[in-house]
CSV table of N, CA and C in Angstrom, one decimal:
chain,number,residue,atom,x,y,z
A,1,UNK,N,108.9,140.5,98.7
A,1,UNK,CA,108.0,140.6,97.5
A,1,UNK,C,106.7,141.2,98.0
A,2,UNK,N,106.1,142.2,97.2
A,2,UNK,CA,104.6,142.8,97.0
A,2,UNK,C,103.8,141.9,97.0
A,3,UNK,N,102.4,142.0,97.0
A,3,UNK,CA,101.2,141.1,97.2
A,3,UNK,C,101.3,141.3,95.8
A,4,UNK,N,101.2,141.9,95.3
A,4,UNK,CA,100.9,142.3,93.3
A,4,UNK,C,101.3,141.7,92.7
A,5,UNK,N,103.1,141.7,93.3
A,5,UNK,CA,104.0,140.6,92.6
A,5,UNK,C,103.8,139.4,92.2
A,6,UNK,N,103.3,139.1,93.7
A,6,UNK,CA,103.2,137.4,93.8
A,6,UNK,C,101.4,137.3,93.3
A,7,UNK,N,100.8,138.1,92.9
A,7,UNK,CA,100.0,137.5,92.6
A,7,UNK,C,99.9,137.8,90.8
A,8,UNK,N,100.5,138.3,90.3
A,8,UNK,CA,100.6,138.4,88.9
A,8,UNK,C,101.4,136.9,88.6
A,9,UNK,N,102.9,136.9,89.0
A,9,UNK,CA,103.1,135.6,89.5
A,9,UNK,C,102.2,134.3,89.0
A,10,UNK,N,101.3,134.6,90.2
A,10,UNK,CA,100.3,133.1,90.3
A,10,UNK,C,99.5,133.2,89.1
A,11,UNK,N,99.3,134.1,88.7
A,11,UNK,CA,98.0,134.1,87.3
A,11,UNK,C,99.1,133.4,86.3
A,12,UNK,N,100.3,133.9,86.3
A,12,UNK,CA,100.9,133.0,84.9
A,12,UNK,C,101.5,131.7,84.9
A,13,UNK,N,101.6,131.5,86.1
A,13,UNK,CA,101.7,129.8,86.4
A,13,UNK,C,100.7,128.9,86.0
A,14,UNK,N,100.4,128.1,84.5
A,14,UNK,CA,99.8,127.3,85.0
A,14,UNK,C,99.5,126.1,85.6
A,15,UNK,N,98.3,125.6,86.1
A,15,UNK,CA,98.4,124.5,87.2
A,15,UNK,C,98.2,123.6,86.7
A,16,UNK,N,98.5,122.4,87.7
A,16,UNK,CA,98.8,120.8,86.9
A,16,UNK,C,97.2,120.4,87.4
A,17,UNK,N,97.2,119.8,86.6
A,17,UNK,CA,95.7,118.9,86.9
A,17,UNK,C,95.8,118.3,88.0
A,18,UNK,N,94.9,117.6,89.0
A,18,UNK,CA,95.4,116.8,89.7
A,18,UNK,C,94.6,115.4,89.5
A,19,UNK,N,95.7,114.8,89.8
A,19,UNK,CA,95.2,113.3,89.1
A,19,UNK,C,94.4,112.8,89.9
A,20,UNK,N,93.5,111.6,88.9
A,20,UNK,CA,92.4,110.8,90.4
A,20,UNK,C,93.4,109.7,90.1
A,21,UNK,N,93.1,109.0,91.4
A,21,UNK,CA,93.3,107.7,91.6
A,21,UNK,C,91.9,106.7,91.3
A,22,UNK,N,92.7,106.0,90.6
A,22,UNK,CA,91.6,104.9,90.1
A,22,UNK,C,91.6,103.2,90.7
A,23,UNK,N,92.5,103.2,91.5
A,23,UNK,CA,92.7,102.0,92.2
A,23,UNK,C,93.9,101.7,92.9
A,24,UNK,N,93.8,101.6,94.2
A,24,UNK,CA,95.3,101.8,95.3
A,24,UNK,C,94.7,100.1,96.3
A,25,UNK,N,96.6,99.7,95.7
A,25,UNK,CA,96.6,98.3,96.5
A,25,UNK,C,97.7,98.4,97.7
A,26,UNK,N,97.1,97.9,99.3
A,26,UNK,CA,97.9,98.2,100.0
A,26,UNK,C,98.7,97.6,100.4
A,27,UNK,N,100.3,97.3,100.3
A,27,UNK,CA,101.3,96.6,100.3
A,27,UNK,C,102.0,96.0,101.7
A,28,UNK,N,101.7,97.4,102.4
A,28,UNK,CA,102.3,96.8,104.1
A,28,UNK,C,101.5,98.3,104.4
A,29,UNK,N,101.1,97.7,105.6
A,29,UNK,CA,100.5,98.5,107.2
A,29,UNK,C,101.2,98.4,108.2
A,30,UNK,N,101.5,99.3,109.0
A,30,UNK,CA,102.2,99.3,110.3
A,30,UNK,C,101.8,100.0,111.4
A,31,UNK,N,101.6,99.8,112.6
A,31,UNK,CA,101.3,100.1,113.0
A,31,UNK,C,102.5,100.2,114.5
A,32,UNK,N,103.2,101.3,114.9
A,32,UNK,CA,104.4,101.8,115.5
A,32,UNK,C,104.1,102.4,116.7
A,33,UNK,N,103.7,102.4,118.0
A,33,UNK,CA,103.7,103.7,119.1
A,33,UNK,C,102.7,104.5,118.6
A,34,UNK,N,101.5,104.1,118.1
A,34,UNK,CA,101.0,105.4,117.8
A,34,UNK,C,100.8,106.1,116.4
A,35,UNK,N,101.9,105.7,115.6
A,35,UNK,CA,102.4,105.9,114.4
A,35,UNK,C,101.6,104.6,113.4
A,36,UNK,N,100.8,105.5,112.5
A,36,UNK,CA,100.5,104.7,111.5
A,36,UNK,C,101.7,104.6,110.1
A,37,UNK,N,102.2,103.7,109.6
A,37,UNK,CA,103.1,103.6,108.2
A,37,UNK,C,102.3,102.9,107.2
A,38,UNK,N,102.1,102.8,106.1
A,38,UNK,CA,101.4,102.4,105.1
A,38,UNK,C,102.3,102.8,103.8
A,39,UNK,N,102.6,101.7,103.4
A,39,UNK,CA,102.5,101.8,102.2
A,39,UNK,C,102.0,100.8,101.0
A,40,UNK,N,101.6,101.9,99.7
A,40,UNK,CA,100.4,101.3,99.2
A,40,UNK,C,101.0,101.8,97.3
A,41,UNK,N,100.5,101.5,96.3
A,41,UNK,CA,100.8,100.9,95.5
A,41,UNK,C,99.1,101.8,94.5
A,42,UNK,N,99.4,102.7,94.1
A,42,UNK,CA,98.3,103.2,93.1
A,42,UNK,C,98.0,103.6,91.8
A,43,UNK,N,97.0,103.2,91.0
A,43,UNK,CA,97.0,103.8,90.0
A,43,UNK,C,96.6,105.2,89.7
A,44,UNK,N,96.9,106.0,88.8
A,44,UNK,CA,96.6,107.5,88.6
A,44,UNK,C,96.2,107.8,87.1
A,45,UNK,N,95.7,108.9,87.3
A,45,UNK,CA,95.3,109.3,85.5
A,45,UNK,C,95.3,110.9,85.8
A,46,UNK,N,95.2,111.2,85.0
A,46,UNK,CA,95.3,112.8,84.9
A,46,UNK,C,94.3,112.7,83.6
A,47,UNK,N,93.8,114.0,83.3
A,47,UNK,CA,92.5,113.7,82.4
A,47,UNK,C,93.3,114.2,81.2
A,48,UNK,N,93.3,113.0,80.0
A,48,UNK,CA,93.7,113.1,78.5
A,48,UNK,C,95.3,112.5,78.5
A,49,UNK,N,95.6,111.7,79.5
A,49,UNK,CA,96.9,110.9,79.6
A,49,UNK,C,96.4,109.8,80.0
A,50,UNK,N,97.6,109.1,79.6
A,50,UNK,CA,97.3,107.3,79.9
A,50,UNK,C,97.5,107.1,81.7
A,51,UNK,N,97.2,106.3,82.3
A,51,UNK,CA,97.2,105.9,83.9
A,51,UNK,C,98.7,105.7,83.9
A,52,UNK,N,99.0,105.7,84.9
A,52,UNK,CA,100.1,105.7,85.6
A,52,UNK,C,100.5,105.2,87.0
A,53,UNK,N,101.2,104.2,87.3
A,53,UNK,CA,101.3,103.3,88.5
A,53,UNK,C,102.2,104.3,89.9
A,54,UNK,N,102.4,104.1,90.8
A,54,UNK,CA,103.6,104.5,91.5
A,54,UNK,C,103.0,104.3,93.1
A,55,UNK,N,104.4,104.0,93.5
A,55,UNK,CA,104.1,104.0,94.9
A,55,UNK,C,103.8,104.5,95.9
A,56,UNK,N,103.5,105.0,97.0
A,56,UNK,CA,103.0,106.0,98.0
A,56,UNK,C,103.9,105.7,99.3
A,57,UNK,N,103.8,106.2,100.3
A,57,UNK,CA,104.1,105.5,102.0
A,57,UNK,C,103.5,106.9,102.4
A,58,UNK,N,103.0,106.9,103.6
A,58,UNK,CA,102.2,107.5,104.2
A,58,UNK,C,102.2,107.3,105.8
A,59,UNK,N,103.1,108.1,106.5
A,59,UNK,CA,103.4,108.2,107.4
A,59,UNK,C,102.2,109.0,108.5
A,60,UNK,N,102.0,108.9,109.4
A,60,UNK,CA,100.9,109.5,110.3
A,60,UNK,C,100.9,109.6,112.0
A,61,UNK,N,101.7,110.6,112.5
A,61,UNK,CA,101.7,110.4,114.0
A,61,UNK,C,100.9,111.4,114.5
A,62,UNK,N,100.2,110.7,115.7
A,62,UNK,CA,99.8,112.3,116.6
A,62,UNK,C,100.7,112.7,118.2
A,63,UNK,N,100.4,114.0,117.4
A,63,UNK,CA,101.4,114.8,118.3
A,63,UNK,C,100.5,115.5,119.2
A,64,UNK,N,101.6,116.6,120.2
A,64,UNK,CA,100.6,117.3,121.0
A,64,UNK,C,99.4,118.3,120.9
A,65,UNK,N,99.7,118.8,119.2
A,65,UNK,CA,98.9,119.6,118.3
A,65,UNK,C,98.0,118.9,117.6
A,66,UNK,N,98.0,117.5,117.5
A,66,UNK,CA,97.0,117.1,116.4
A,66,UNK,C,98.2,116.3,115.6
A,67,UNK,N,97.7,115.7,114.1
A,67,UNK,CA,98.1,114.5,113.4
A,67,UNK,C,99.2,115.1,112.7
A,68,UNK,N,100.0,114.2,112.8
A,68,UNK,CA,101.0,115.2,111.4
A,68,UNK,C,101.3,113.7,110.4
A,69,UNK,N,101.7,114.5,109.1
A,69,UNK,CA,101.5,113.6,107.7
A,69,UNK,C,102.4,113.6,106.9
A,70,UNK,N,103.1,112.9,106.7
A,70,UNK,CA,104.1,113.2,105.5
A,70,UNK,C,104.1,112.0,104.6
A,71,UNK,N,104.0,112.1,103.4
A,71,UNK,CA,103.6,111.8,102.1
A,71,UNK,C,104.9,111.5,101.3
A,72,UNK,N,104.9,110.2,100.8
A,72,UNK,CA,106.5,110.1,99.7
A,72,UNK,C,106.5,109.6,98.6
A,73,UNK,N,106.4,110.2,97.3
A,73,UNK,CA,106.2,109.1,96.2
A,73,UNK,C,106.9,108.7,95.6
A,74,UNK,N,107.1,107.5,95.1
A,74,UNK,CA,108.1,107.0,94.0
A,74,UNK,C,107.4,106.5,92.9
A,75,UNK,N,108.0,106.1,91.7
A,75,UNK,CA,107.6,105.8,90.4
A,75,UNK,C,107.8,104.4,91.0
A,76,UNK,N,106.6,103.5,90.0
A,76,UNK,CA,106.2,101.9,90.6
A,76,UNK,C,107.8,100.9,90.2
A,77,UNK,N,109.1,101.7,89.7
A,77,UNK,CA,110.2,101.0,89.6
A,77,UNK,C,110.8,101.1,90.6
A,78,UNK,N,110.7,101.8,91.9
A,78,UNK,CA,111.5,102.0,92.8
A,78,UNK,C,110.8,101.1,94.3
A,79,UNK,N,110.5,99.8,93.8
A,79,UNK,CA,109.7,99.5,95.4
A,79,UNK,C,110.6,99.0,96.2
A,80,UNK,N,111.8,98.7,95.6
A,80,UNK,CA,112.5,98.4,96.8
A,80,UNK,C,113.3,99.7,97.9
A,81,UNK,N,113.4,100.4,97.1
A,81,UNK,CA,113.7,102.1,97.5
A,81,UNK,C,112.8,102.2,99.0
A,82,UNK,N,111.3,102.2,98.3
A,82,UNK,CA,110.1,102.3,99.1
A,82,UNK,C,110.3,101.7,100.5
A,83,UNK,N,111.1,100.1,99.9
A,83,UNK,CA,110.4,99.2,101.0
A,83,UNK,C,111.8,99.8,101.8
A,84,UNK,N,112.9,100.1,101.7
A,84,UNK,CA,113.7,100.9,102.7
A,84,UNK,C,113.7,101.8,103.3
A,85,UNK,N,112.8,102.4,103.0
A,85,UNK,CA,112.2,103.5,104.0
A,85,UNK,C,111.3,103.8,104.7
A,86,UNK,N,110.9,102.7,104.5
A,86,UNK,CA,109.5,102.4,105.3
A,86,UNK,C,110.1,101.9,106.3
A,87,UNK,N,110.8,100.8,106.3
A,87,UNK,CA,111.8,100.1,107.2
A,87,UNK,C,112.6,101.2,108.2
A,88,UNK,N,113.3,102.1,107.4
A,88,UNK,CA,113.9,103.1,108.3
A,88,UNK,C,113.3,104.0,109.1
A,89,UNK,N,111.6,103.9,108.6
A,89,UNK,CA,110.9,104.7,109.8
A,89,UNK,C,110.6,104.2,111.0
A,90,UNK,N,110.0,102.7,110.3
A,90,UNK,CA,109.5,102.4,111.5
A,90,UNK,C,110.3,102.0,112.5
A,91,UNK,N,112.0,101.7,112.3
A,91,UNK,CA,112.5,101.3,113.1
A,91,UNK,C,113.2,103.1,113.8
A,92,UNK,N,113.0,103.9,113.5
A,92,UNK,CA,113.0,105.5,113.8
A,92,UNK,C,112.1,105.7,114.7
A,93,UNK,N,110.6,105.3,114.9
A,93,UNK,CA,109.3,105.3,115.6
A,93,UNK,C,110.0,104.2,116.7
A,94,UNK,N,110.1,103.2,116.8
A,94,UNK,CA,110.5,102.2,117.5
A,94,UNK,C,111.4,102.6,118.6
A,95,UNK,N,112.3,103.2,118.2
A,95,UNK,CA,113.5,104.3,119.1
A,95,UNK,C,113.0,105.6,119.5
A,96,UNK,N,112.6,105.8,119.0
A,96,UNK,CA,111.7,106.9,119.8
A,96,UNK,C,111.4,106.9,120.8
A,97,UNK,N,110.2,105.4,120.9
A,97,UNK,CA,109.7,105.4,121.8
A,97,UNK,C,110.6,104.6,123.2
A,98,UNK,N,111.5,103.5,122.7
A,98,UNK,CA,112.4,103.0,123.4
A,98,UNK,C,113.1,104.5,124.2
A,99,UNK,N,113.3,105.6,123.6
A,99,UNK,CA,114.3,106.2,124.1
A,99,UNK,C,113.2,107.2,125.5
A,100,UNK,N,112.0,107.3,124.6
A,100,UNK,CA,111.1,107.9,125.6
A,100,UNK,C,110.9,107.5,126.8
A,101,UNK,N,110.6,106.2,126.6
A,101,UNK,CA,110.4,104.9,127.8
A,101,UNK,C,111.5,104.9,129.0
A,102,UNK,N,112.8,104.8,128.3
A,102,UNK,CA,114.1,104.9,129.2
A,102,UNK,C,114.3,106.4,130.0
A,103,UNK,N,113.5,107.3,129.2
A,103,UNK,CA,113.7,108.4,130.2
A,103,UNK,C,113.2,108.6,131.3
């Protein structure tokens, strides 16, 4: 694709608002090898819509480059979803480092 393309493209997409957060409660912290896990529990609004709940986890390791991030949301019905994968990281970080150690 042409630069022209992709940018006519972009002019007719339009963009989503981005929502503020109006209040984030934090449910479990973890702290793994280095690895921060959080997950946290927030309210949202988008301007001219009613707020909206949903969950976050927020994963954070540093590497040899610097921090890396990965972000997961679910809607505030799925916390047990959440809390399963929060669990599968941190026991993923845990092995990790078990496996690093043994080498």
């Amino acid at each position: 694709m042409n630069t022209e393309m992709i940018l006519k493209l972009d002019k007719l997409q339009p963009r989503k608002d981005k929502p503020a957060v109006i209040g984030s409660i934090t449910l479990l912290d973890i702290m793994a090898n280095g690895t921060a896990i959080r997950l946290f529990k927030e309210t949202v609004v988008v301007f001219g819509e009613t707020s909206r709940k949903r969950i976050v986890m927020n994963v954070r390791r540093h590497s040899g480059k610097g921090w890396v991030a990965k972000q997961v949301i679910w809607p505030e019905s799925d916390l047990e979803l959440a809390l399963l994968e929060v669990n599968k990281v941190a026991q993923q970080e845990i092995q990790r480092a078990t496996t690093l150690a043994i080498a």
